[in-house]
Amino acid sequence: MAEDLKYTIKKIVDAITVKKDNGSTDAALIFLYEGGPETLKELFVTYDVVTTFSDARVVSTRFIQNKPVHHPETYPVNVLSLDKYVAGVLVCTADKMQEKMKVQMRTVIEAAAKSVGFRLKIATEVAKNRRVGGVKLWKTTYNIVYEDV
Amino acid sequence: MSHFIKTLLEREGETVTHQARSLDTANRDAETGWPPVTYTDSSIKMYIEPLSTRTVETDGGPVEEKRFRGYSVTLVNQYDRIVRDGITFLVEFQREPYKKGSTVLYYRTVLLQVT
């Protein structure tokens, strides 16, 4: 059975490491499919950045006339961060973690852009920051396009 | 009134099965990243009364959402389950406990019927 393409992308992305605000301590990152049993606040007790993988949106195209239909799939990857305090001290600033993750996301996806059997690229990056449940939740969605070759 | 409810629960409350949820975050699934969910059963006393009903239309047909209010002297946490007479309820929302001074008299929860 073919591998879930979310998992293919997850394996590429979960190699990412970033540092906390102090620039020396590794941030605790978690990469998981959207829709798990944990609440957001439960995840942020342990982790500094939460990255979730959503199901694809597919727009089938006919690349060249008379060629088979292609099915490029767009997978949203959501990077979530918030202002995280430990003992009253701000250790991870939401905005700063988003910037660090942006650099790493672009690096790993570009490195995997021409993989065996498929192509990947970040089509769009959409930031949506909001205050919810008493926390400042910063989110960037990376819409990653996967196409078989 | 509050003491009356506490006494009522202890003497007359129904015996239901409380399924306490726990997440094994040390053993996350390699693909999804989700922790396994397990439930531990115990018997508690709870008084359950109807709260609201609404019907949600989905692509696969209507889904009825029946909510109930549960009173218990035992703490139940959000996302735990309560089983009564073969019917399973999800603990959807846990309200602040009813206290007298610093003593908790009883807990109130909102339950959502799932079966």
Tab-separated table of C-alpha atoms in Angstrom:
chain	number	residue	atom	x	y	z
A	1	MET	CA	0.000	0.000	0.000
A	2	ALA	CA	1.370	3.406	-0.981
A	3	GLU	CA	2.615	5.589	1.820
A	4	ASP	CA	0.401	8.422	2.984
A	5	LEU	CA	1.921	11.480	1.337
A	6	LYS	CA	1.378	13.468	4.534
A	7	TYR	CA	3.817	11.039	6.091
A	8	THR	CA	6.285	11.499	3.248
A	9	ILE	CA	6.289	15.244	3.823
A	10	LYS	CA	6.325	14.799	7.601
A	11	LYS	CA	9.492	12.703	7.409
A	12	ILE	CA	11.197	15.481	5.452
A	13	VAL	CA	10.037	18.280	7.734
A	14	ASP	CA	10.633	16.594	11.092
A	15	ALA	CA	14.373	16.805	10.627
A	16	ILE	CA	14.114	20.512	11.453
A	17	THR	CA	15.758	21.880	14.610
A	18	VAL	CA	15.607	25.442	15.891
A	19	LYS	CA	16.842	27.214	19.010
A	20	LYS	CA	14.895	29.037	21.702
A	21	ASP	CA	15.243	32.811	22.148
A	22	ASN	CA	18.576	32.424	23.927
A	23	GLY	CA	20.068	31.033	20.720
A	24	SER	CA	21.726	28.106	22.440
A	25	THR	CA	19.048	25.742	23.784
A	26	ASP	CA	17.250	23.492	21.327
A	27	ALA	CA	13.541	24.200	21.150
A	28	ALA	CA	11.200	21.274	21.769
A	29	LEU	CA	9.405	20.571	18.501
A	30	ILE	CA	6.623	18.164	17.700
A	31	PHE	CA	5.353	17.101	14.297
A	32	LEU	CA	1.998	15.379	14.101
A	33	TYR	CA	-1.071	14.930	11.986
A	34	GLU	CA	-3.903	17.348	12.550
A	35	GLY	CA	-6.806	16.056	14.640
A	36	GLY	CA	-4.998	14.211	17.419
A	37	PRO	CA	-6.420	13.581	20.885
A	38	GLU	CA	-4.487	16.355	22.628
A	39	THR	CA	-5.615	19.935	23.093
A	40	LEU	CA	-3.395	22.750	21.904
A	41	LYS	CA	-2.599	23.874	25.429
A	42	GLU	CA	-1.638	20.317	26.432
A	43	LEU	CA	0.848	20.217	23.554
A	44	PHE	CA	2.405	23.546	24.457
A	45	VAL	CA	3.051	22.424	28.033
A	46	THR	CA	5.803	20.196	26.673
A	47	TYR	CA	6.632	21.672	23.280
A	48	ASP	CA	7.724	25.086	22.034
A	49	VAL	CA	6.573	24.757	18.423
A	50	VAL	CA	3.788	22.508	17.176
A	51	THR	CA	3.681	21.538	13.510
A	52	THR	CA	0.592	19.791	12.170
A	53	PHE	CA	-0.035	18.180	8.815
A	54	SER	CA	-3.452	18.492	7.199
A	55	ASP	CA	-5.064	16.504	4.392
A	56	ALA	CA	-4.500	17.508	0.789
A	57	ARG	CA	-6.388	19.634	-1.626
A	58	VAL	CA	-6.088	18.217	-5.135
A	59	VAL	CA	-6.648	20.067	-8.400
A	60	SER	CA	-6.194	17.639	-11.269
A	61	THR	CA	-4.613	19.052	-14.392
A	62	ARG	CA	-3.708	17.918	-17.831
A	63	PHE	CA	-0.087	18.987	-18.028
A	64	ILE	CA	0.310	18.698	-21.747
A	65	GLN	CA	-2.440	17.911	-24.238
A	66	ASN	CA	-2.818	14.172	-24.789
A	67	LYS	CA	-0.698	13.405	-21.727
A	68	PRO	CA	-2.251	11.684	-18.696
A	69	VAL	CA	-3.991	13.815	-16.119
A	70	HIS	CA	-1.725	14.958	-13.276
A	71	HIS	CA	-2.860	15.193	-9.690
A	72	PRO	CA	-0.723	17.754	-7.924
A	73	GLU	CA	-1.616	17.625	-4.262
A	74	THR	CA	-1.333	20.586	-1.933
A	75	TYR	CA	-0.657	19.677	1.676
A	76	PRO	CA	-1.057	22.382	4.317
A	77	VAL	CA	1.624	22.224	6.997
A	78	ASN	CA	0.747	24.420	9.968
A	79	VAL	CA	3.511	25.773	12.183
A	80	LEU	CA	2.119	27.045	15.487
A	81	SER	CA	3.934	28.972	18.186
A	82	LEU	CA	3.060	31.100	21.149
A	83	ASP	CA	4.830	33.236	23.735
A	84	LYS	CA	6.112	30.590	26.097
A	85	TYR	CA	7.100	31.400	29.666
A	86	VAL	CA	9.055	29.250	32.090
A	87	ALA	CA	9.087	30.456	35.702
A	88	GLY	CA	7.879	33.849	34.528
A	89	VAL	CA	10.645	34.225	31.959
A	90	LEU	CA	9.857	34.444	28.247
A	91	VAL	CA	11.897	31.654	26.633
A	92	CYS	CA	10.225	31.430	23.241
A	93	THR	CA	8.681	34.418	21.489
A	94	ALA	CA	5.966	33.428	19.031
A	95	ASP	CA	7.179	35.752	16.263
A	96	LYS	CA	10.825	34.742	16.597
A	97	MET	CA	10.012	31.041	16.498
A	98	GLN	CA	7.972	31.591	13.337
A	99	GLU	CA	10.934	33.295	11.648
A	100	LYS	CA	13.291	30.485	12.596
A	101	MET	CA	10.886	27.840	11.395
A	102	LYS	CA	10.369	29.700	8.119
A	103	VAL	CA	14.080	29.540	7.351
A	104	GLN	CA	14.219	25.839	8.183
A	105	MET	CA	11.049	24.940	6.288
A	106	ARG	CA	12.375	26.573	3.137
A	107	THR	CA	15.724	24.834	3.571
A	108	VAL	CA	14.378	21.304	4.016
A	109	ILE	CA	11.733	21.575	1.313
A	110	GLU	CA	14.185	23.016	-1.180
A	111	ALA	CA	16.633	20.224	-0.355
A	112	ALA	CA	13.914	17.654	-1.065
A	113	ALA	CA	12.525	19.504	-4.094
A	114	LYS	CA	13.842	16.993	-6.595
A	115	SER	CA	13.485	13.714	-4.783
A	116	VAL	CA	13.322	10.306	-6.404
A	117	GLY	CA	9.818	9.829	-7.745
A	118	PHE	CA	8.343	13.165	-6.792
A	119	ARG	CA	8.752	16.931	-6.683
A	120	LEU	CA	7.988	19.247	-3.793
A	121	LYS	CA	7.725	22.976	-3.440
A	122	ILE	CA	6.260	25.507	-1.061
A	123	ALA	CA	3.519	27.140	-3.120
A	124	THR	CA	2.381	29.690	-0.539
A	125	GLU	CA	3.058	30.713	3.039
A	126	VAL	CA	0.074	32.195	4.834
A	127	ALA	CA	0.415	33.765	8.268
A	128	LYS	CA	-2.631	33.933	10.524
A	129	ASN	CA	-2.022	35.266	14.000
A	130	ARG	CA	-4.733	35.363	16.583
A	131	ARG	CA	-5.419	35.583	20.279
A	132	VAL	CA	-7.509	32.649	21.451
A	133	GLY	CA	-8.180	31.070	24.828
A	134	GLY	CA	-6.054	33.717	26.528
A	135	VAL	CA	-2.919	33.019	24.494
A	136	LYS	CA	-1.230	34.671	21.548
A	137	LEU	CA	-1.229	31.925	18.912
A	138	TRP	CA	0.882	32.596	15.868
A	139	LYS	CA	0.450	30.323	12.861
A	140	THR	CA	1.982	30.052	9.424
A	141	THR	CA	0.537	27.601	6.934
A	142	TYR	CA	2.954	26.304	4.321
A	143	ASN	CA	1.041	24.950	1.354
A	144	ILE	CA	3.366	22.305	-0.029
A	145	VAL	CA	2.679	20.981	-3.490
A	146	TYR	CA	3.564	17.345	-4.128
A	147	GLU	CA	3.612	15.941	-7.632
A	148	ASP	CA	4.660	12.530	-8.924
A	149	VAL	CA	7.173	12.434	-11.726
B	1	MET	CA	-29.250	23.519	49.082
B	2	SER	CA	-25.671	22.608	48.194
B	3	HIS	CA	-25.339	20.224	51.134
B	4	PHE	CA	-28.602	18.665	50.068
B	5	ILE	CA	-27.205	17.971	46.600
B	6	LYS	CA	-24.010	16.478	48.025
B	7	THR	CA	-25.967	14.188	50.339
B	8	LEU	CA	-28.362	13.303	47.539
B	9	LEU	CA	-25.467	12.326	45.278
B	10	GLU	CA	-23.810	10.185	47.891
B	11	ARG	CA	-26.987	8.361	48.848
B	12	GLU	CA	-29.174	8.398	45.768
B	13	GLY	CA	-26.879	9.101	42.829
B	14	GLU	CA	-26.760	6.543	40.060
B	15	THR	CA	-23.755	4.311	39.886
B	16	VAL	CA	-22.093	4.926	36.553
B	17	THR	CA	-18.800	3.869	35.022
B	18	HIS	CA	-16.229	6.637	34.874
B	19	GLN	CA	-13.638	6.014	32.156
B	20	ALA	CA	-10.688	8.248	33.005
B	21	ARG	CA	-8.678	9.142	29.913
B	22	SER	CA	-4.888	9.122	29.826
B	23	LEU	CA	-2.464	9.825	26.993
B	24	ASP	CA	0.800	7.897	26.676
B	25	THR	CA	2.902	10.758	25.334
B	26	ALA	CA	6.101	8.718	25.700
B	27	ASN	CA	4.946	6.305	22.975
B	28	ARG	CA	3.673	8.436	20.135
B	29	ASP	CA	2.721	6.802	16.855
B	30	ALA	CA	5.629	7.078	14.425
B	31	GLU	CA	3.414	8.196	11.544
B	32	THR	CA	0.748	10.397	13.069
B	33	GLY	CA	2.645	11.633	16.122
B	34	TRP	CA	-0.456	11.006	18.230
B	35	PRO	CA	-0.143	9.435	21.686
B	36	PRO	CA	-2.177	6.302	22.411
B	37	VAL	CA	-5.363	6.985	24.358
B	38	THR	CA	-6.322	4.601	27.152
B	39	TYR	CA	-9.207	4.590	29.604
B	40	THR	CA	-9.286	3.351	33.178
B	41	ASP	CA	-12.683	2.321	34.521
B	42	SER	CA	-14.067	3.002	37.962
B	43	SER	CA	-17.551	3.260	39.459
B	44	ILE	CA	-18.761	6.617	40.721
B	45	LYS	CA	-22.037	8.179	41.756
B	46	MET	CA	-23.480	10.724	39.366
B	47	TYR	CA	-26.783	12.471	38.853
B	48	ILE	CA	-27.487	13.164	35.181
B	49	GLU	CA	-30.195	15.460	33.854
B	50	PRO	CA	-31.018	16.582	30.291
B	51	LEU	CA	-29.662	19.936	29.164
B	52	SER	CA	-30.198	20.534	25.447
B	53	THR	CA	-30.688	18.895	22.058
B	54	ARG	CA	-29.870	20.081	18.599
B	55	THR	CA	-29.597	18.490	15.177
B	56	VAL	CA	-26.549	19.094	12.973
B	57	GLU	CA	-26.832	18.395	9.257
B	58	THR	CA	-23.793	16.671	7.745
B	59	ASP	CA	-23.080	15.372	4.271
B	60	GLY	CA	-23.867	11.879	5.522
B	61	GLY	CA	-27.147	12.761	7.235
B	62	PRO	CA	-28.343	14.481	10.426
B	63	VAL	CA	-26.502	14.033	13.708
B	64	GLU	CA	-28.356	14.594	16.946
B	65	GLU	CA	-26.358	16.250	19.728
B	66	LYS	CA	-27.830	15.567	23.150
B	67	ARG	CA	-26.226	17.307	26.083
B	68	PHE	CA	-26.686	16.556	29.750
B	69	ARG	CA	-25.570	18.058	33.001
B	70	GLY	CA	-23.756	15.714	35.380
B	71	TYR	CA	-23.311	16.203	39.120
B	72	SER	CA	-20.765	14.117	41.025
B	73	VAL	CA	-18.634	14.237	44.156
B	74	THR	CA	-15.812	12.622	42.188
B	75	LEU	CA	-13.756	14.776	39.870
B	76	VAL	CA	-14.126	13.886	36.205
B	77	ASN	CA	-11.885	15.565	33.642
B	78	GLN	CA	-12.568	16.914	30.196
B	79	TYR	CA	-12.573	14.144	27.540
B	80	ASP	CA	-13.155	11.393	30.106
B	81	ARG	CA	-16.182	9.216	29.414
B	82	ILE	CA	-19.189	8.239	31.482
B	83	VAL	CA	-21.118	5.049	30.739
B	84	ARG	CA	-24.652	4.655	32.071
B	85	ASP	CA	-26.972	1.841	31.092
B	86	GLY	CA	-24.859	1.070	28.038
B	87	ILE	CA	-24.920	4.672	26.828
B	88	THR	CA	-21.606	6.495	26.571
B	89	PHE	CA	-21.224	10.200	27.293
B	90	LEU	CA	-18.210	12.364	26.558
B	91	VAL	CA	-17.224	14.834	29.272
B	92	GLU	CA	-17.324	17.890	27.067
B	93	PHE	CA	-16.890	20.630	29.584
B	94	GLN	CA	-16.028	20.712	33.251
B	95	ARG	CA	-17.386	23.623	35.209
B	96	GLU	CA	-15.809	25.027	38.335
B	97	PRO	CA	-16.598	22.855	41.381
B	98	TYR	CA	-19.298	24.000	43.748
B	99	LYS	CA	-17.533	24.907	46.965
B	100	LYS	CA	-18.373	25.934	50.462
B	101	GLY	CA	-15.338	27.851	51.630
B	102	SER	CA	-12.452	25.731	50.433
B	103	THR	CA	-14.373	22.451	50.552
B	104	VAL	CA	-15.610	21.034	47.282
B	105	LEU	CA	-19.175	19.857	47.669
B	106	TYR	CA	-19.698	18.564	44.156
B	107	TYR	CA	-18.545	18.870	40.563
B	108	ARG	CA	-20.668	19.834	37.576
B	109	THR	CA	-19.922	18.747	34.050
B	110	VAL	CA	-21.514	18.977	30.654
B	111	LEU	CA	-21.874	15.581	29.001
B	112	LEU	CA	-22.400	14.881	25.315
B	113	GLN	CA	-24.085	11.599	24.399
B	114	VAL	CA	-21.946	9.752	21.851
B	115	THR	CA	-23.770	6.383	21.547
